mmCIF file of C-alpha atoms and ligand atoms in Angstrom:
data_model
loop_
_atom_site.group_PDB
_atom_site.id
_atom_site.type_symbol
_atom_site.label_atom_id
_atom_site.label_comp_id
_atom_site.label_asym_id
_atom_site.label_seq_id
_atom_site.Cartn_x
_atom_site.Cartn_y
_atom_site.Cartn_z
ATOM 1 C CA UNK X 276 91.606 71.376 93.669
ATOM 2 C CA UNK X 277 93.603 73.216 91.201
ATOM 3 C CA UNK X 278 92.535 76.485 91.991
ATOM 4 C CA UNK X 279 93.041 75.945 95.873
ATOM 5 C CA UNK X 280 96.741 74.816 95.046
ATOM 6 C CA UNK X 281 96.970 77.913 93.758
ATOM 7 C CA UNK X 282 96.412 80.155 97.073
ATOM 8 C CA UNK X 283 98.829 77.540 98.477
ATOM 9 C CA UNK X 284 102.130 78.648 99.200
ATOM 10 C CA UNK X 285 103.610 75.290 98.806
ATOM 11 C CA UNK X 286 101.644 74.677 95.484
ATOM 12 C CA UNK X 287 104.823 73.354 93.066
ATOM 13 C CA UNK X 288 104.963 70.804 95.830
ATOM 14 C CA UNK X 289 101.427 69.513 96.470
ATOM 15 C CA UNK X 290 101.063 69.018 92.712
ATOM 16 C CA UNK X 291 103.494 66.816 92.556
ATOM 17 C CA UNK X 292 102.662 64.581 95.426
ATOM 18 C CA UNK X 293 98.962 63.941 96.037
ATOM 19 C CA UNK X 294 97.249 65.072 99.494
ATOM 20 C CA UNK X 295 98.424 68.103 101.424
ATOM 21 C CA UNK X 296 99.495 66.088 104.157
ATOM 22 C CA UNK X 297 101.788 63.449 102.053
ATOM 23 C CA UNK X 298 103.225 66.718 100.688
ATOM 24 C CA UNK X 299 103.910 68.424 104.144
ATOM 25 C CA UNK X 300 105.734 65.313 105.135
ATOM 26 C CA UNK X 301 107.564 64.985 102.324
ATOM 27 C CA UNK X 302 108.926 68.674 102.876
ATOM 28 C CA UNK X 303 109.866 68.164 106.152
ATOM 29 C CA UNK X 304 111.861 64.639 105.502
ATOM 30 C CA UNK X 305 113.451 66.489 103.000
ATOM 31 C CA UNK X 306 114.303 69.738 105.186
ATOM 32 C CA UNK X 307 115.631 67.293 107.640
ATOM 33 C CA UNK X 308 118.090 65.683 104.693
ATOM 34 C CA UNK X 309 119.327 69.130 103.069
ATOM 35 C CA UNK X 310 119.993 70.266 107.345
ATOM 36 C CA UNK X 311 122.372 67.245 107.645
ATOM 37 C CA UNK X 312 123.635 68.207 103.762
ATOM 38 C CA UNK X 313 124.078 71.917 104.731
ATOM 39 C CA UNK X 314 122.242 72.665 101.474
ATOM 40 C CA UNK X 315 121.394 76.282 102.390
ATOM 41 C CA UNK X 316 123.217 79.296 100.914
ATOM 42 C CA UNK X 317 122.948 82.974 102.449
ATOM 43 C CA UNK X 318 122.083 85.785 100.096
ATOM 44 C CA UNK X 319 123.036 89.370 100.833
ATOM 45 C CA UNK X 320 120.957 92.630 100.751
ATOM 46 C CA UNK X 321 123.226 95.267 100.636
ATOM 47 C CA UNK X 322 122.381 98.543 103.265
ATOM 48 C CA UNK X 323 123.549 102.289 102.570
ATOM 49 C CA UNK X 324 124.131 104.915 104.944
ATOM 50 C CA UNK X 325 122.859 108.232 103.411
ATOM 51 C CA UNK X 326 125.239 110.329 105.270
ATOM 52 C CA UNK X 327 128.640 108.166 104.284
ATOM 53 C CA UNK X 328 127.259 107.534 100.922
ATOM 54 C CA UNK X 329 127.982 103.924 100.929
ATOM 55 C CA UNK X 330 127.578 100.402 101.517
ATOM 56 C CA UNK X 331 128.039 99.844 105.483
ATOM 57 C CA UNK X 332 126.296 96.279 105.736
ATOM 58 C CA UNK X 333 125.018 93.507 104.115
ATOM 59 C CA UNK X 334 121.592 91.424 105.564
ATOM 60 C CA UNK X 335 122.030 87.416 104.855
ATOM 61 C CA UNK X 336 119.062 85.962 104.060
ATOM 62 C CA UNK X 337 118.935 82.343 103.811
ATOM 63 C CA UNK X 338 118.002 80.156 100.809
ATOM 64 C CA UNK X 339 117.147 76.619 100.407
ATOM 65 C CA UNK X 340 119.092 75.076 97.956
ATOM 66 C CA UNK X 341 116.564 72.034 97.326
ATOM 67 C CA UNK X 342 118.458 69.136 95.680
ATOM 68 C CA UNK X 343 116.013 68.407 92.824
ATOM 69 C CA UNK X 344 113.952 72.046 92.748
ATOM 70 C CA UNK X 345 116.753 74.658 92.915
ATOM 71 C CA UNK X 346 116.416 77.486 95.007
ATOM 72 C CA UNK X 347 113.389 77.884 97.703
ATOM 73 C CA UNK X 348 112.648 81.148 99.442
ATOM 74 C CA UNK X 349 112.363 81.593 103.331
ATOM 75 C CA UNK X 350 108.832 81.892 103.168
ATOM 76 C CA UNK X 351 108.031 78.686 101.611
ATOM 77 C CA UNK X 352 110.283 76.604 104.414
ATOM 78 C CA UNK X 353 111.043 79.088 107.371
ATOM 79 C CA UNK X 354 107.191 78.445 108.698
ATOM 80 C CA UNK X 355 107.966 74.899 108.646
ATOM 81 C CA UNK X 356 110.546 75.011 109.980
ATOM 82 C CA UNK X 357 109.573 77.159 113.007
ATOM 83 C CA UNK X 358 106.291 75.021 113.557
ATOM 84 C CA UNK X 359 108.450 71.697 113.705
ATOM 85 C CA UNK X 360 111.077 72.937 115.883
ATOM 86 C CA UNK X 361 113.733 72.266 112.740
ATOM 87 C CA UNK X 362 114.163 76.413 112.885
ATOM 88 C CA UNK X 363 117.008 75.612 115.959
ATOM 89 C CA UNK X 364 119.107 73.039 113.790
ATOM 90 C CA UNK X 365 118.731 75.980 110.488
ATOM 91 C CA UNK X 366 119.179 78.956 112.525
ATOM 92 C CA UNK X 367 122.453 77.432 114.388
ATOM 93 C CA UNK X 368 123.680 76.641 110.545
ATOM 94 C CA UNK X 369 122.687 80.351 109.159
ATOM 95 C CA UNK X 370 124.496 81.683 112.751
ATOM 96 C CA UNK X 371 128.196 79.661 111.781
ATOM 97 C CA UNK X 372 127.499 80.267 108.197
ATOM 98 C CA UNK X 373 127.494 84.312 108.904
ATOM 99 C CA UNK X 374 129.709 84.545 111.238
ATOM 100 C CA UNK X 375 132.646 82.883 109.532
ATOM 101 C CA UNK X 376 131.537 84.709 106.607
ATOM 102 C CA UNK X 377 131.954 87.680 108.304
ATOM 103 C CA UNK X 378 135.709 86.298 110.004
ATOM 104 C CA UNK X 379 136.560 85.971 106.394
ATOM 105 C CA UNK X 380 135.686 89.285 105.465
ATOM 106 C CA UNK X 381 137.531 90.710 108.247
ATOM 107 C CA UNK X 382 140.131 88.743 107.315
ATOM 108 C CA UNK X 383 140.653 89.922 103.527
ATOM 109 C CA UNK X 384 139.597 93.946 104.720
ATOM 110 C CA UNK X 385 136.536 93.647 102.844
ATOM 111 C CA UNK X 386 134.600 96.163 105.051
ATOM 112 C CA UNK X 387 131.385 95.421 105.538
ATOM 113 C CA UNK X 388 128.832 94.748 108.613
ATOM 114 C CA UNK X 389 126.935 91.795 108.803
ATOM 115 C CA UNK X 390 123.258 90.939 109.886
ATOM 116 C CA UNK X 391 121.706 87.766 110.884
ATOM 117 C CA UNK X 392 118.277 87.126 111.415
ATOM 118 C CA UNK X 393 117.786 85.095 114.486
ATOM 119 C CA UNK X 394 113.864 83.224 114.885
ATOM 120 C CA UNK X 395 112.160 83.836 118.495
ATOM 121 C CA UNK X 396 112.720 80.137 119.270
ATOM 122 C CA UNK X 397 116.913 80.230 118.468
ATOM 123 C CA UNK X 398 116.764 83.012 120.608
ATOM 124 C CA UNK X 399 115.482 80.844 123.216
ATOM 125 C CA UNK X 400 118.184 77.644 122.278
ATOM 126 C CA UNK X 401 120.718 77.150 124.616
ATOM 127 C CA UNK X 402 123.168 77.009 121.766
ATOM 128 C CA UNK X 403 122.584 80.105 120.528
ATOM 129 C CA UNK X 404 124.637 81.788 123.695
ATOM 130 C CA UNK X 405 127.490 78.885 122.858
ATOM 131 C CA UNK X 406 128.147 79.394 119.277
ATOM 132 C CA UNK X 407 128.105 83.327 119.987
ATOM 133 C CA UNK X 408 130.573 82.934 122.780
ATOM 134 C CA UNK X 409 132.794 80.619 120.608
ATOM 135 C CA UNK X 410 133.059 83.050 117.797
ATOM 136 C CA UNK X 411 133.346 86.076 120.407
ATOM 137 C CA UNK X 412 136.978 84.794 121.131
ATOM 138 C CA UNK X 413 138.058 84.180 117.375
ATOM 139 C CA UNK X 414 141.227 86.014 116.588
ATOM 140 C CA UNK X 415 139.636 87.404 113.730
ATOM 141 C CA UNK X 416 136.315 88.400 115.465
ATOM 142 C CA UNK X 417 135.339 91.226 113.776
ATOM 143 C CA UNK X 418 133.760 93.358 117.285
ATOM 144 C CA UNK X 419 130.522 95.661 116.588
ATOM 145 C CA UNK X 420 130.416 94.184 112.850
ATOM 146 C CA UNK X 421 127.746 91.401 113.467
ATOM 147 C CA UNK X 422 124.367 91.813 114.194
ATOM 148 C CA UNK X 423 121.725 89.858 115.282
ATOM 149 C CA UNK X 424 118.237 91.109 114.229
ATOM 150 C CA UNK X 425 115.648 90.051 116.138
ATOM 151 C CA UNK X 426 111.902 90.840 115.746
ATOM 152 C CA UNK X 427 109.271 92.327 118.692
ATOM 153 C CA UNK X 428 107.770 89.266 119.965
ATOM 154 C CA UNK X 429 110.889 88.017 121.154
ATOM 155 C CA UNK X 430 110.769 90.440 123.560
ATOM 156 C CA UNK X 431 107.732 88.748 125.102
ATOM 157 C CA UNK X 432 107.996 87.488 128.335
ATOM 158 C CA UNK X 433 110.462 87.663 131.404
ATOM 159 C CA UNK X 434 111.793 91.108 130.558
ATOM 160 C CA UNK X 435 114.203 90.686 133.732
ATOM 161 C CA UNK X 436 115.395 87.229 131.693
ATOM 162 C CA UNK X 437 115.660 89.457 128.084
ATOM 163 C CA UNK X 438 117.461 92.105 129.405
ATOM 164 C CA UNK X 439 120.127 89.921 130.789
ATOM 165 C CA UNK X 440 120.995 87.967 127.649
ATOM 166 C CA UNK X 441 120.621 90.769 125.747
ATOM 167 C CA UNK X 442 123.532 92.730 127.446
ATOM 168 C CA UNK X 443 125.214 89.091 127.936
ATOM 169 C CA UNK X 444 125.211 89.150 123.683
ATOM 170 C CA UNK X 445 126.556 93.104 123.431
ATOM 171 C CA UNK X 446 128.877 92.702 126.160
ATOM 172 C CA UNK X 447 130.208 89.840 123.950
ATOM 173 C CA UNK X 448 130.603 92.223 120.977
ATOM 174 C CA UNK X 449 127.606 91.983 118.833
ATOM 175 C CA UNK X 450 125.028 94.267 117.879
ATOM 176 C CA UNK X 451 121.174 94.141 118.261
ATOM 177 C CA UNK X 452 118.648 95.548 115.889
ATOM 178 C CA UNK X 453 114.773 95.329 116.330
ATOM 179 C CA UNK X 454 113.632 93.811 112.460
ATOM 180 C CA UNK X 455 109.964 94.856 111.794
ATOM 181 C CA UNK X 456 109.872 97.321 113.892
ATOM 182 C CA UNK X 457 106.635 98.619 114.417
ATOM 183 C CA UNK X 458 104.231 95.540 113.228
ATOM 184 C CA UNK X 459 104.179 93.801 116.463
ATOM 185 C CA UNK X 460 104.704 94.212 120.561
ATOM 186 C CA UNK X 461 102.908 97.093 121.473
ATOM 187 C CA UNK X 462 104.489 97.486 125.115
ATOM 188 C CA UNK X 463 107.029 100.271 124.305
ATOM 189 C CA UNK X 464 108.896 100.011 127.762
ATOM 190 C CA UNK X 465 111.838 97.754 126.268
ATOM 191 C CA UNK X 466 112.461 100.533 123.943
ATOM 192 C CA UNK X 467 114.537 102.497 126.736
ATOM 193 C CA UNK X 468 115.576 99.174 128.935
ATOM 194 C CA UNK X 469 117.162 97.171 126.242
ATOM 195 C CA UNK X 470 120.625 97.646 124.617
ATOM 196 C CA UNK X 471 119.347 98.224 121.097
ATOM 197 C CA UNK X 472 121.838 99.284 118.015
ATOM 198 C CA UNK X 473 119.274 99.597 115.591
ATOM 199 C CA UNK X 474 115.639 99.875 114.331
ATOM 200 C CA UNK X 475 114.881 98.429 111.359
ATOM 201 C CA UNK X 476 111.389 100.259 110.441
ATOM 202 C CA UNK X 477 108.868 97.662 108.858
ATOM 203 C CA UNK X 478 108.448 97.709 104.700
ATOM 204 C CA UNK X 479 104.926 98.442 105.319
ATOM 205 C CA UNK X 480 105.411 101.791 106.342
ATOM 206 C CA UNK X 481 107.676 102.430 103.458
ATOM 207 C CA UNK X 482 105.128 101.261 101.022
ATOM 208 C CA UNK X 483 102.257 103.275 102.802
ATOM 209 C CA UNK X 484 104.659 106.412 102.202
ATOM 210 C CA UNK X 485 103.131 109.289 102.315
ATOM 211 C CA UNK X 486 100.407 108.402 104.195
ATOM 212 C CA UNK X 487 102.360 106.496 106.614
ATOM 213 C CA UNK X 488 105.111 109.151 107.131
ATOM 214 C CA UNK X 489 104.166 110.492 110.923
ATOM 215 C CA UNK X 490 104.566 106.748 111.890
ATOM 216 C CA UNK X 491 108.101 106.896 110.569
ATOM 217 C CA UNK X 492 108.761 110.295 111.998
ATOM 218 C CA UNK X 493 107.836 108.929 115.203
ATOM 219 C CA UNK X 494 109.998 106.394 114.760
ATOM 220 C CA UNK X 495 113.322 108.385 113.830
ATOM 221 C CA UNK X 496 112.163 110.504 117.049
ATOM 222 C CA UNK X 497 112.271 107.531 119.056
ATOM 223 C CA UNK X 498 115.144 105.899 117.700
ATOM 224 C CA UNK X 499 117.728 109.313 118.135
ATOM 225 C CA UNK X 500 116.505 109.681 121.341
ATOM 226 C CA UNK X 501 118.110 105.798 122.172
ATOM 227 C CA UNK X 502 120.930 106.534 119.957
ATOM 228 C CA UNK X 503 120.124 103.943 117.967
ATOM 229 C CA UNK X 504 120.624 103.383 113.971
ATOM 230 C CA UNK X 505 116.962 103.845 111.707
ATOM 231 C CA UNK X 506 117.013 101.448 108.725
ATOM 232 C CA UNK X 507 114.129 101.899 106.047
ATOM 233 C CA UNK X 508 113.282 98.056 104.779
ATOM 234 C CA UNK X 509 111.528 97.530 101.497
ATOM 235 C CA UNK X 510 112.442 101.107 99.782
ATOM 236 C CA UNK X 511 111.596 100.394 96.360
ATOM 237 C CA UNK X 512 111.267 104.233 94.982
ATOM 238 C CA UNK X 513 112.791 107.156 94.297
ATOM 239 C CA UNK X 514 109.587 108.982 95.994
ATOM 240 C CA UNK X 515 110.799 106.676 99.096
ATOM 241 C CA UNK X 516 114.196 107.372 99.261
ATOM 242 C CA UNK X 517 113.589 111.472 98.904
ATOM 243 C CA UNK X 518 111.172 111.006 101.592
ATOM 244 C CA UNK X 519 113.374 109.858 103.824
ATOM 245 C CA UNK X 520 116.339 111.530 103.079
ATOM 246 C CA UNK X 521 114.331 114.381 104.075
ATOM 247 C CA UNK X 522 113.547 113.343 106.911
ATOM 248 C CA UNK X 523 116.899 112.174 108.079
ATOM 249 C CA UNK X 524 116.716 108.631 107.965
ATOM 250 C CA UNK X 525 119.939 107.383 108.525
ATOM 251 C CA UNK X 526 120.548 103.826 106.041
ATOM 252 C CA UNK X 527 118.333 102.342 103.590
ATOM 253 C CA UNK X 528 117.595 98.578 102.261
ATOM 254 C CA UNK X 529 115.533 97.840 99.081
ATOM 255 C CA UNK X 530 115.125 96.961 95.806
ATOM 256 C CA UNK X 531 115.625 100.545 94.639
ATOM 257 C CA UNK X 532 119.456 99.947 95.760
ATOM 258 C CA UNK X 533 120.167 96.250 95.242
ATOM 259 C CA UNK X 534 117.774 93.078 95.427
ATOM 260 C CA UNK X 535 119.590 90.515 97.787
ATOM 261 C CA UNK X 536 122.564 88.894 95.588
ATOM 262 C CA UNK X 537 124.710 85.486 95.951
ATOM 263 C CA UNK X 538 128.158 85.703 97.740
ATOM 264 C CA UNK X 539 129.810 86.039 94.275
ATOM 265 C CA UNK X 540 128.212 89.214 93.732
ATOM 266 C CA UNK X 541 128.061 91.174 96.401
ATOM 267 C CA UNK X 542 131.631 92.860 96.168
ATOM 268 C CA UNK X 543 130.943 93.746 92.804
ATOM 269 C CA UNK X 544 127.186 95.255 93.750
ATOM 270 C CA UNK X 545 128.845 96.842 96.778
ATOM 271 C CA UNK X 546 131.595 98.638 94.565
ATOM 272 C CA UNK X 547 128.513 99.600 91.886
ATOM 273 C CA UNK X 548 126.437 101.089 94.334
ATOM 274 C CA UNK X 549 129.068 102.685 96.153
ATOM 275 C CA UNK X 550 130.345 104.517 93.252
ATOM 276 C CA UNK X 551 126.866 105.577 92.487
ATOM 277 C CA UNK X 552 126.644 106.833 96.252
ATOM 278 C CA UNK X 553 129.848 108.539 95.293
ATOM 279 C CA UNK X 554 128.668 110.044 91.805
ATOM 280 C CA UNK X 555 125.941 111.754 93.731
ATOM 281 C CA UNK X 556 123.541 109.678 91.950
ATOM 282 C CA UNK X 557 122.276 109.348 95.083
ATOM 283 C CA UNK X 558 120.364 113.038 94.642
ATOM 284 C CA UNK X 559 120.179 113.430 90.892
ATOM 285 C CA UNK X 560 116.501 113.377 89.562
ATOM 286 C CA UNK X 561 117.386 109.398 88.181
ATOM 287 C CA UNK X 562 119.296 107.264 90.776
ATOM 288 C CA UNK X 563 119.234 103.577 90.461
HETATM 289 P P1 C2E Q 275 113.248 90.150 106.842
HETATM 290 O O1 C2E Q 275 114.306 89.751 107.788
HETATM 291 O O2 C2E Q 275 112.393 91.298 107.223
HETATM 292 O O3 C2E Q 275 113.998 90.398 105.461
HETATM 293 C C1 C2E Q 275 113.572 91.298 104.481
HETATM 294 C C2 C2E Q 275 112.839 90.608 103.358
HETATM 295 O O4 C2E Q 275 112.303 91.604 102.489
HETATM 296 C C3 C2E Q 275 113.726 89.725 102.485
HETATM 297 O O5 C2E Q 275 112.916 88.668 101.942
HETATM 298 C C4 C2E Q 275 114.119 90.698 101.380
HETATM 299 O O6 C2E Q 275 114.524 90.063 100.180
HETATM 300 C C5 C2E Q 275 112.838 91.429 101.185
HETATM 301 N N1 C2E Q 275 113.032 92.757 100.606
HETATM 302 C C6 C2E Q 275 114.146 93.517 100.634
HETATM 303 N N2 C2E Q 275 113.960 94.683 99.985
HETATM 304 C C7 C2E Q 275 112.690 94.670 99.546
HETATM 305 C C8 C2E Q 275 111.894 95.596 98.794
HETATM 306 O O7 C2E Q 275 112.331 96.690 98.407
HETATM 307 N N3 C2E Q 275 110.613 95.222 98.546
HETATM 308 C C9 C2E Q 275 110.091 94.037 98.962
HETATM 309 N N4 C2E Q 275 108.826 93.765 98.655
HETATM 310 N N5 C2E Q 275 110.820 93.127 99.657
HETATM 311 C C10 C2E Q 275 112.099 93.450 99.950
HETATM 312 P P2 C2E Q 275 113.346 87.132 102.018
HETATM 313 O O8 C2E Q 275 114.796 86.958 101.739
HETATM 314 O O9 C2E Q 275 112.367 86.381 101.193
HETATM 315 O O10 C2E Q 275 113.131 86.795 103.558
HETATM 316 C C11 C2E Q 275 111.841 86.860 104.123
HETATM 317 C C12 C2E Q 275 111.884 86.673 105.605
HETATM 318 O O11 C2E Q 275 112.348 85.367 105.957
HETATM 319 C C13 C2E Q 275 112.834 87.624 106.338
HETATM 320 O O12 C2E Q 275 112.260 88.897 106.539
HETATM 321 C C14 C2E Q 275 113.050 86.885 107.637
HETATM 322 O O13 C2E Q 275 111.959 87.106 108.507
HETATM 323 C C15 C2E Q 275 113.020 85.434 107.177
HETATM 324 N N6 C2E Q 275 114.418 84.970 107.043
HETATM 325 C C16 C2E Q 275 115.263 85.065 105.999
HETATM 326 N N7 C2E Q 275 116.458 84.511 106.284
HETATM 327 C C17 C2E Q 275 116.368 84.063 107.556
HETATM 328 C C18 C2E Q 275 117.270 83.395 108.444
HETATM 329 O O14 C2E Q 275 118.449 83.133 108.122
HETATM 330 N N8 C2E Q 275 116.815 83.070 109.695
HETATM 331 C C19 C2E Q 275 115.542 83.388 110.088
HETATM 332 N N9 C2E Q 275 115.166 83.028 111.339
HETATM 333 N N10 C2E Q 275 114.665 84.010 109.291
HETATM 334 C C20 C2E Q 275 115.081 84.344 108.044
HETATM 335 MG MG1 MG Q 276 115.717 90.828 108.747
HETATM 336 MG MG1 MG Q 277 112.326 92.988 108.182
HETATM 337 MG MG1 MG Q 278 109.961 90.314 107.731
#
């Protein structure tokens, strides 16, 4: 039983708690509790832009912060969360989290961009449109500074339908970035329809690199001829970042530049890896 706890993603809970199912409902009682507590924190992954040499945005990425077992990653609850529906209730929390996060930073001229990962089914939640709108007319709204990543299969479906609440969200003042680009939808067409900021090329082309590099290269093709940003996810080497430098990739994200930190660190890690941009380190033999 041991050893089939082990390929278990959820394993430091079943141990704990008997049968699989007890367990599962058990997590989701307790997801339901921590929603009502708000006991979820956003990380941030810091993103650089090659040409300005620095820090433009900063991803959030949402933790649980589990009452009892400390912090829980967004693989171990996200799935649950978007099988039982719970993803709307999380997803509206991680939208007012960021974007008052991102008021604040406007606010205290901390300049930085802002992205939020928004889950097929939020996309599809009524209140998604609502809480946008509402923080569209903030005094502080900080215009063109959020963005809302979404991934290829929510672009399944009424395209007529997409394409309107897609321009309804950038008329309103936020950006839209494809996240995994290139792992799912295989219908191109929305590529040219849709008003797309940014393509955020999939960490399994970075780690297939060199091998995978005519994929990429297709990519940056595609993405300059929408005049939309190319960000390289999961760039963990120097090899990586070289490659794509070459190549003209516009900003990177990855461990090679800064693992996702807590709010109390990011200004620092911004200011480090800025002055590191700065330094040149950037295109010296040993970077980060
Ligand atoms: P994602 O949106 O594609 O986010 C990138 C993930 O890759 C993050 O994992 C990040 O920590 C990780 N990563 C960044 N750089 C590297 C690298 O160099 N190497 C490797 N191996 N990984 C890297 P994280 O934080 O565990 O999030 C996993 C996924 O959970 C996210 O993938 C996203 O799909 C989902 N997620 C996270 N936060 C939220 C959220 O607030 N709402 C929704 N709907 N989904 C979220
Ligand atoms: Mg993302
Ligand atoms: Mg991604
Ligand atoms: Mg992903």
């Amino acid at each position: 039983a041991s050893k089939q706890a082990g390929r278990n993603r959820v394993t430091f809970f079943t141990e704990q708690m008997g049968s699989a199912a007890n367990a599962r409902n058990t997590i989701e009682q307790e997801l339901k509790t921590s929603m009502e507590n708000r006991n979820f924190v956003l990380h941030f992954q810091p993103r650089v832009d090659l040409a300005e040499s620095r820090v433009v945005s900063a991803e959030a990425l949402v933790r649980w912060q589990h009452p009892e077992r400390g912090l829980i990653m967004p693989n171990e609850f996200i799935p649950i969360c978007e099988e039982t529906g719970m993803i709307e209730e999380l997803g509206q929390l991680v939208l007012e989290m960021g974007c008052e996060q991102a008021i604040a930073w406007h606010k205290s001229g901390f300049d930085i961009e802002i992205s939020l990962n928004i889950s097929p089914r939020q996309f599809d939640d009524e209140r998604l449109m609502q809480s946008l709108r509402k923080y569209s007319v903030h005094p502080e709204f900080p215009s063109g500074k959020i963005e809302l990543e979404i991934t290829e299969n929510v672009l399944i479906g009424d395209h007529d339908h997409i394409e309107n609440k897609l321009e309804a969200i950038a008329q309103l003042g936020y950006r839209i970035a494809i996240d995994d680009f290139g792992t799912g939808y295989s219908n191109l067409s929305y590529i040219s329809r849709f008003p797309l900021n940014c393509l955020k090329i999939d960490q399994s082309f970075i780690n297939q690199l060199p091998k995978s590099g005519p994929i990429i290269d297709l990519i940056l093709t595609l993405a300059r001829q929408i005049g939309a940003t190319v960000v390289a996810e999961g760039v963990e080497t120097a090899e990586h970042l070289d490659w794509l430098a070459d190549h003209d990739c516009e900003q990177v994200q990855g461990y090679l530049l800064s693992r996702p930190v807590p709010l109390e660190r990011l200004e620092s890690t911004v200011e480090q890896l800025n002055a590191k941009c700065k330094s040149n380190a950037l295109n010296a033999d040993t970077r980060f």
